[in-house]
mmCIF file of C-alpha atoms in Angstrom:
data_model
loop_
_atom_site.group_PDB
_atom_site.id
_atom_site.type_symbol
_atom_site.label_atom_id
_atom_site.label_comp_id
_atom_site.label_asym_id
_atom_site.label_seq_id
_atom_site.Cartn_x
_atom_site.Cartn_y
_atom_site.Cartn_z
ATOM 1 C CA ASP A 1 126.631 67.767 87.662
ATOM 2 C CA ILE A 2 124.411 65.482 89.716
ATOM 3 C CA GLN A 3 126.421 62.985 91.742
ATOM 4 C CA MET A 4 124.941 59.549 92.375
ATOM 5 C CA THR A 5 126.116 57.802 95.534
ATOM 6 C CA GLN A 6 125.341 54.109 95.536
ATOM 7 C CA SER A 7 125.693 51.775 98.499
ATOM 8 C CA PRO A 8 126.886 49.302 99.400
ATOM 9 C CA SER A 9 129.674 48.842 96.856
ATOM 10 C CA SER A 10 129.399 45.109 97.352
ATOM 11 C CA VAL A 11 127.145 42.736 99.195
ATOM 12 C CA SER A 12 127.215 39.011 99.836
ATOM 13 C CA ALA A 13 123.924 37.208 100.061
ATOM 14 C CA SER A 14 122.379 33.790 99.704
ATOM 15 C CA VAL A 15 119.722 32.452 97.388
ATOM 16 C CA GLY A 16 116.350 33.379 98.842
ATOM 17 C CA ASP A 17 117.626 36.436 100.703
ATOM 18 C CA ARG A 18 116.091 39.878 100.409
ATOM 19 C CA VAL A 19 118.575 42.502 99.292
ATOM 20 C CA THR A 20 118.293 46.268 99.176
ATOM 21 C CA ILE A 21 120.621 48.632 97.317
ATOM 22 C CA THR A 22 120.414 52.373 97.788
ATOM 23 C CA CYS A 23 121.222 55.302 95.570
ATOM 24 C CA ARG A 24 121.339 58.938 96.654
ATOM 25 C CA ALA A 25 121.377 61.894 94.301
ATOM 26 C CA SER A 26 123.259 65.068 95.171
ATOM 27 C CA GLN A 27 120.180 67.070 94.237
ATOM 28 C CA GLY A 28 116.557 66.304 93.611
ATOM 29 C CA ILE A 29 115.856 64.315 90.478
ATOM 30 C CA TYR A 30 112.121 63.653 90.957
ATOM 31 C CA SER A 31 111.726 60.115 89.625
ATOM 32 C CA TRP A 32 114.272 60.328 86.844
ATOM 33 C CA LEU A 33 116.136 57.255 87.955
ATOM 34 C CA ALA A 34 116.886 53.900 86.377
ATOM 35 C CA TRP A 35 118.391 50.692 87.718
ATOM 36 C CA TYR A 36 120.488 48.429 85.516
ATOM 37 C CA GLN A 37 121.820 44.928 85.995
ATOM 38 C CA GLN A 38 125.078 43.932 84.364
ATOM 39 C CA LYS A 39 126.585 40.475 84.162
ATOM 40 C CA PRO A 40 130.209 39.833 83.184
ATOM 41 C CA GLY A 41 130.795 40.277 79.478
ATOM 42 C CA LYS A 42 127.278 41.545 78.860
ATOM 43 C CA ALA A 43 125.673 44.904 78.233
ATOM 44 C CA PRO A 44 123.659 46.494 81.034
ATOM 45 C CA LYS A 45 120.019 45.502 81.197
ATOM 46 C CA LEU A 46 117.298 47.937 82.235
ATOM 47 C CA LEU A 47 115.407 46.649 85.270
ATOM 48 C CA ILE A 48 113.554 49.651 86.688
ATOM 49 C CA TYR A 49 112.782 53.028 85.126
ATOM 50 C CA ALA A 50 111.159 56.139 86.530
ATOM 51 C CA ALA A 51 112.331 54.976 89.975
ATOM 52 C CA SER A 52 109.629 52.359 90.446
ATOM 53 C CA SER A 53 108.372 51.074 87.093
ATOM 54 C CA LEU A 54 109.313 47.520 86.214
ATOM 55 C CA GLN A 55 110.713 47.118 82.707
ATOM 56 C CA SER A 56 108.831 44.631 80.568
ATOM 57 C CA GLY A 57 110.074 41.094 81.041
ATOM 58 C CA VAL A 58 111.824 41.741 84.345
ATOM 59 C CA PRO A 59 110.780 39.409 87.187
ATOM 60 C CA SER A 60 108.500 40.892 89.813
ATOM 61 C CA ARG A 61 110.979 40.086 92.597
ATOM 62 C CA PHE A 62 112.731 43.294 91.499
ATOM 63 C CA SER A 63 111.215 46.536 92.735
ATOM 64 C CA GLY A 64 112.264 50.145 93.003
ATOM 65 C CA SER A 65 111.146 52.971 95.218
ATOM 66 C CA GLY A 66 111.951 56.548 96.091
ATOM 67 C CA SER A 67 111.809 60.021 94.653
ATOM 68 C CA GLY A 68 113.701 63.236 95.038
ATOM 69 C CA THR A 69 117.133 62.242 96.288
ATOM 70 C CA ASP A 70 116.803 58.787 97.869
ATOM 71 C CA PHE A 71 116.092 55.592 95.984
ATOM 72 C CA THR A 72 116.200 51.875 96.600
ATOM 73 C CA LEU A 73 116.323 48.723 94.527
ATOM 74 C CA THR A 74 115.005 45.648 96.299
ATOM 75 C CA ILE A 75 115.295 42.042 95.238
ATOM 76 C CA SER A 76 112.746 40.196 97.307
ATOM 77 C CA SER A 77 114.084 36.657 97.017
ATOM 78 C CA LEU A 78 117.464 36.249 95.370
ATOM 79 C CA GLN A 79 117.784 33.769 92.562
ATOM 80 C CA PRO A 80 121.071 32.359 91.243
ATOM 81 C CA GLU A 81 120.803 34.450 88.079
ATOM 82 C CA ASP A 82 120.590 37.680 90.099
ATOM 83 C CA PHE A 83 124.238 37.674 91.097
ATOM 84 C CA ALA A 84 125.586 40.569 89.066
ATOM 85 C CA THR A 85 126.517 44.229 89.349
ATOM 86 C CA TYR A 86 123.767 46.818 89.689
ATOM 87 C CA TYR A 87 123.951 50.481 88.696
ATOM 88 C CA CYS A 88 121.648 53.431 89.227
ATOM 89 C CA GLN A 89 121.528 56.272 86.699
ATOM 90 C CA GLN A 90 119.844 59.662 86.789
ATOM 91 C CA THR A 91 118.353 61.074 83.607
ATOM 92 C CA LYS A 92 116.937 64.327 84.989
ATOM 93 C CA SER A 93 119.701 66.367 83.410
ATOM 94 C CA PHE A 94 122.837 66.100 81.329
ATOM 95 C CA PRO A 95 125.381 64.781 81.958
ATOM 96 C CA ARG A 96 123.525 61.646 82.812
ATOM 97 C CA THR A 97 125.402 60.140 85.708
ATOM 98 C CA PHE A 98 125.706 56.663 87.176
ATOM 99 C CA GLY A 99 126.391 55.354 90.608
ATOM 100 C CA LEU A 100 129.632 53.415 90.983
ATOM 101 C CA GLY A 101 127.813 50.109 91.130
ATOM 102 C CA THR A 102 126.971 47.409 93.645
ATOM 103 C CA LYS A 103 128.421 43.961 93.138
ATOM 104 C CA LEU A 104 126.073 41.303 94.427
ATOM 105 C CA GLU A 105 127.983 38.156 95.283
ATOM 106 C CA ILE A 106 127.042 34.718 96.461
ATOM 107 C CA LYS A 107 127.637 34.087 100.158
ATOM 108 C CA GLU B 1 113.530 42.357 67.492
ATOM 109 C CA VAL B 2 115.481 45.448 68.455
ATOM 110 C CA GLN B 3 119.167 45.134 67.605
ATOM 111 C CA LEU B 4 122.048 47.535 68.052
ATOM 112 C CA VAL B 5 125.412 46.494 66.677
ATOM 113 C CA GLU B 6 128.480 48.615 67.285
ATOM 114 C CA SER B 7 131.591 48.505 65.131
ATOM 115 C CA GLY B 8 134.726 50.487 64.421
ATOM 116 C CA GLY B 9 136.665 49.912 67.606
ATOM 117 C CA GLY B 10 140.315 49.008 67.632
ATOM 118 C CA LEU B 11 143.806 49.971 68.698
ATOM 119 C CA VAL B 12 144.856 53.561 68.098
ATOM 120 C CA LYS B 13 147.767 55.682 69.277
ATOM 121 C CA PRO B 14 147.272 58.673 71.567
ATOM 122 C CA GLY B 15 146.271 61.674 69.498
ATOM 123 C CA GLY B 16 144.713 59.481 66.852
ATOM 124 C CA SER B 17 141.154 59.242 65.589
ATOM 125 C CA LEU B 18 138.514 56.579 65.296
ATOM 126 C CA ARG B 19 134.943 56.490 64.057
ATOM 127 C CA LEU B 20 132.457 54.219 65.744
ATOM 128 C CA SER B 21 129.230 53.096 64.123
ATOM 129 C CA CYS B 22 126.050 51.622 65.537
ATOM 130 C CA ALA B 23 123.707 49.826 63.167
ATOM 131 C CA ALA B 24 120.126 49.741 64.370
ATOM 132 C CA SER B 25 117.339 47.399 63.334
ATOM 133 C CA GLY B 26 113.979 46.186 64.540
ATOM 134 C CA PHE B 27 112.530 49.619 65.295
ATOM 135 C CA THR B 28 111.894 52.997 63.636
ATOM 136 C CA PHE B 29 115.316 54.458 64.267
ATOM 137 C CA SER B 30 114.380 57.984 63.193
ATOM 138 C CA ARG B 31 111.974 58.365 66.120
ATOM 139 C CA TYR B 32 114.408 57.643 68.932
ATOM 140 C CA THR B 33 117.018 59.537 70.866
ATOM 141 C CA MET B 34 120.271 57.577 70.825
ATOM 142 C CA ASN B 35 123.214 57.509 73.171
ATOM 143 C CA TRP B 36 126.837 56.510 73.455
ATOM 144 C CA LEU B 37 128.115 55.213 76.765
ATOM 145 C CA ARG B 38 131.396 53.632 77.723
ATOM 146 C CA GLN B 39 132.910 51.368 80.307
ATOM 147 C CA VAL B 40 136.518 50.828 81.177
ATOM 148 C CA PRO B 41 136.910 47.045 81.544
ATOM 149 C CA GLY B 42 136.236 46.127 85.150
ATOM 150 C CA LYS B 43 135.000 49.609 86.017
ATOM 151 C CA GLY B 44 131.720 51.523 86.047
ATOM 152 C CA LEU B 45 129.543 53.018 83.361
ATOM 153 C CA GLU B 46 129.972 56.494 81.910
ATOM 154 C CA TRP B 47 127.517 58.338 79.686
ATOM 155 C CA VAL B 48 129.323 59.928 76.719
ATOM 156 C CA SER B 49 126.822 61.579 74.392
ATOM 157 C CA SER B 50 123.173 61.794 73.373
ATOM 158 C CA ILE B 51 121.556 62.868 70.117
ATOM 159 C CA SER B 52 117.862 63.490 69.622
ATOM 160 C CA SER B 53 115.843 61.857 66.863
ATOM 161 C CA SER B 54 116.292 64.678 64.366
ATOM 162 C CA SER B 55 119.745 65.676 65.616
ATOM 163 C CA SER B 56 118.326 68.916 66.983
ATOM 164 C CA TYR B 57 119.654 68.296 70.466
ATOM 165 C CA ILE B 58 123.147 66.979 71.151
ATOM 166 C CA TYR B 59 124.890 66.613 74.474
ATOM 167 C CA TYR B 60 128.379 65.542 75.503
ATOM 168 C CA ALA B 61 130.188 64.611 78.667
ATOM 169 C CA ASP B 62 132.778 67.208 79.625
ATOM 170 C CA SER B 63 135.457 64.528 79.306
ATOM 171 C CA VAL B 64 134.894 64.283 75.527
ATOM 172 C CA LYS B 65 133.515 67.700 74.603
ATOM 173 C CA GLY B 66 135.463 69.275 71.767
ATOM 174 C CA ARG B 67 137.060 65.959 70.794
ATOM 175 C CA PHE B 68 134.113 63.669 70.045
ATOM 176 C CA THR B 69 131.259 64.321 67.628
ATOM 177 C CA VAL B 70 128.036 62.332 67.570
ATOM 178 C CA SER B 71 125.915 62.117 64.438
ATOM 179 C CA ARG B 72 123.275 59.937 62.880
ATOM 180 C CA ASP B 73 121.943 58.955 59.481
ATOM 181 C CA ASN B 74 118.269 58.191 59.852
ATOM 182 C CA ALA B 75 118.021 57.002 56.257
ATOM 183 C CA LYS B 76 120.630 54.336 57.021
ATOM 184 C CA ASN B 77 119.496 53.567 60.586
ATOM 185 C CA SER B 78 122.950 54.372 61.843
ATOM 186 C CA LEU B 79 124.545 56.232 64.717
ATOM 187 C CA PHE B 80 128.134 57.432 64.711
ATOM 188 C CA LEU B 81 130.762 58.683 67.109
ATOM 189 C CA GLN B 82 133.759 60.459 65.619
ATOM 190 C CA MET B 83 136.534 60.398 68.186
ATOM 191 C CA ASN B 84 139.509 62.699 67.670
ATOM 192 C CA THR B 85 142.558 63.525 69.756
ATOM 193 C CA LEU B 86 142.164 60.257 71.591
ATOM 194 C CA ARG B 87 143.709 59.839 75.013
ATOM 195 C CA VAL B 88 144.783 56.781 76.961
ATOM 196 C CA GLU B 89 141.874 57.419 79.304
ATOM 197 C CA ASP B 90 139.411 57.001 76.414
ATOM 198 C CA THR B 91 140.211 53.291 76.412
ATOM 199 C CA ALA B 92 136.913 51.554 77.060
ATOM 200 C CA LEU B 93 134.122 49.418 75.699
ATOM 201 C CA TYR B 94 131.761 51.764 73.872
ATOM 202 C CA TYR B 95 128.054 51.008 73.842
ATOM 203 C CA CYS B 96 125.251 52.552 71.865
ATOM 204 C CA ALA B 97 121.852 52.601 73.520
ATOM 205 C CA ARG B 98 118.340 53.619 72.579
ATOM 206 C CA ASP B 99 116.088 55.812 74.707
ATOM 207 C CA ASP B 100 112.523 54.577 74.952
ATOM 208 C CA ILE B 101 110.199 57.137 73.352
ATOM 209 C CA LEU B 102 107.723 57.222 76.208
ATOM 210 C CA THR B 103 109.969 56.870 79.228
ATOM 211 C CA ALA B 104 113.218 58.438 77.951
ATOM 212 C CA PHE B 105 115.251 55.734 79.648
ATOM 213 C CA SER B 106 117.838 53.630 77.805
ATOM 214 C CA ASP B 107 116.000 50.390 77.226
ATOM 215 C CA TYR B 108 118.158 48.640 74.616
ATOM 216 C CA TRP B 109 121.936 48.476 74.462
ATOM 217 C CA GLY B 110 124.330 46.999 71.957
ATOM 218 C CA GLN B 111 127.096 44.620 72.966
ATOM 219 C CA GLY B 112 129.804 47.250 72.620
ATOM 220 C CA THR B 113 132.974 47.834 70.632
ATOM 221 C CA LEU B 114 136.349 48.050 72.320
ATOM 222 C CA VAL B 115 138.544 51.090 71.842
ATOM 223 C CA THR B 116 142.128 50.840 73.042
ATOM 224 C CA VAL B 117 144.315 53.925 73.034
ATOM 225 C CA SER B 118 147.923 52.995 73.565
ATOM 226 C CA SER B 119 151.336 53.786 72.164
#
């Protein structure tokens, strides 16, 4: 199975800050990576697919990069609605695996 | 508007069975690969199972293989998860999710149905 190591597990930041979350795959997954945002009591929402493609309707302050084993999600200027938990997921092979999540909290 | 609505969750004793359903609307269900995922409250996400559009390809997580069975009824726009021999560790919120045809990433999720396995 492909292991997804996500870091940090939590981060505190302020509105307007730039935040970067990283995800590392235990083996190469090309660009078969998605980023999801989840708010309390809600289903995950797809933000980025294929490592760097912005899902329709997602603000452009979100961006993704990377390929192979190392990936990043960047939020260029945090907004109040961005405080949530973020997960990466690989879809190169089954079982599809997630990172453990990064909780983004208000400083 | 794409909608996925899960149902069938509830309280069941260890060793018991439950059948989850996911009613899909707003898209041509028969063309899409569908998935079940779960989340223990307060914990991370876990992929459970995937089924291709025509049911030709089915995959399971090792944690549920041999106990859970995924199926679909394209005529009724419905996805199912038959869960047998349930364990305490199967307690979770179960989501169904659709894979986008072009990208193969899960672009729409339902709101989930809670399964609690407890004596």
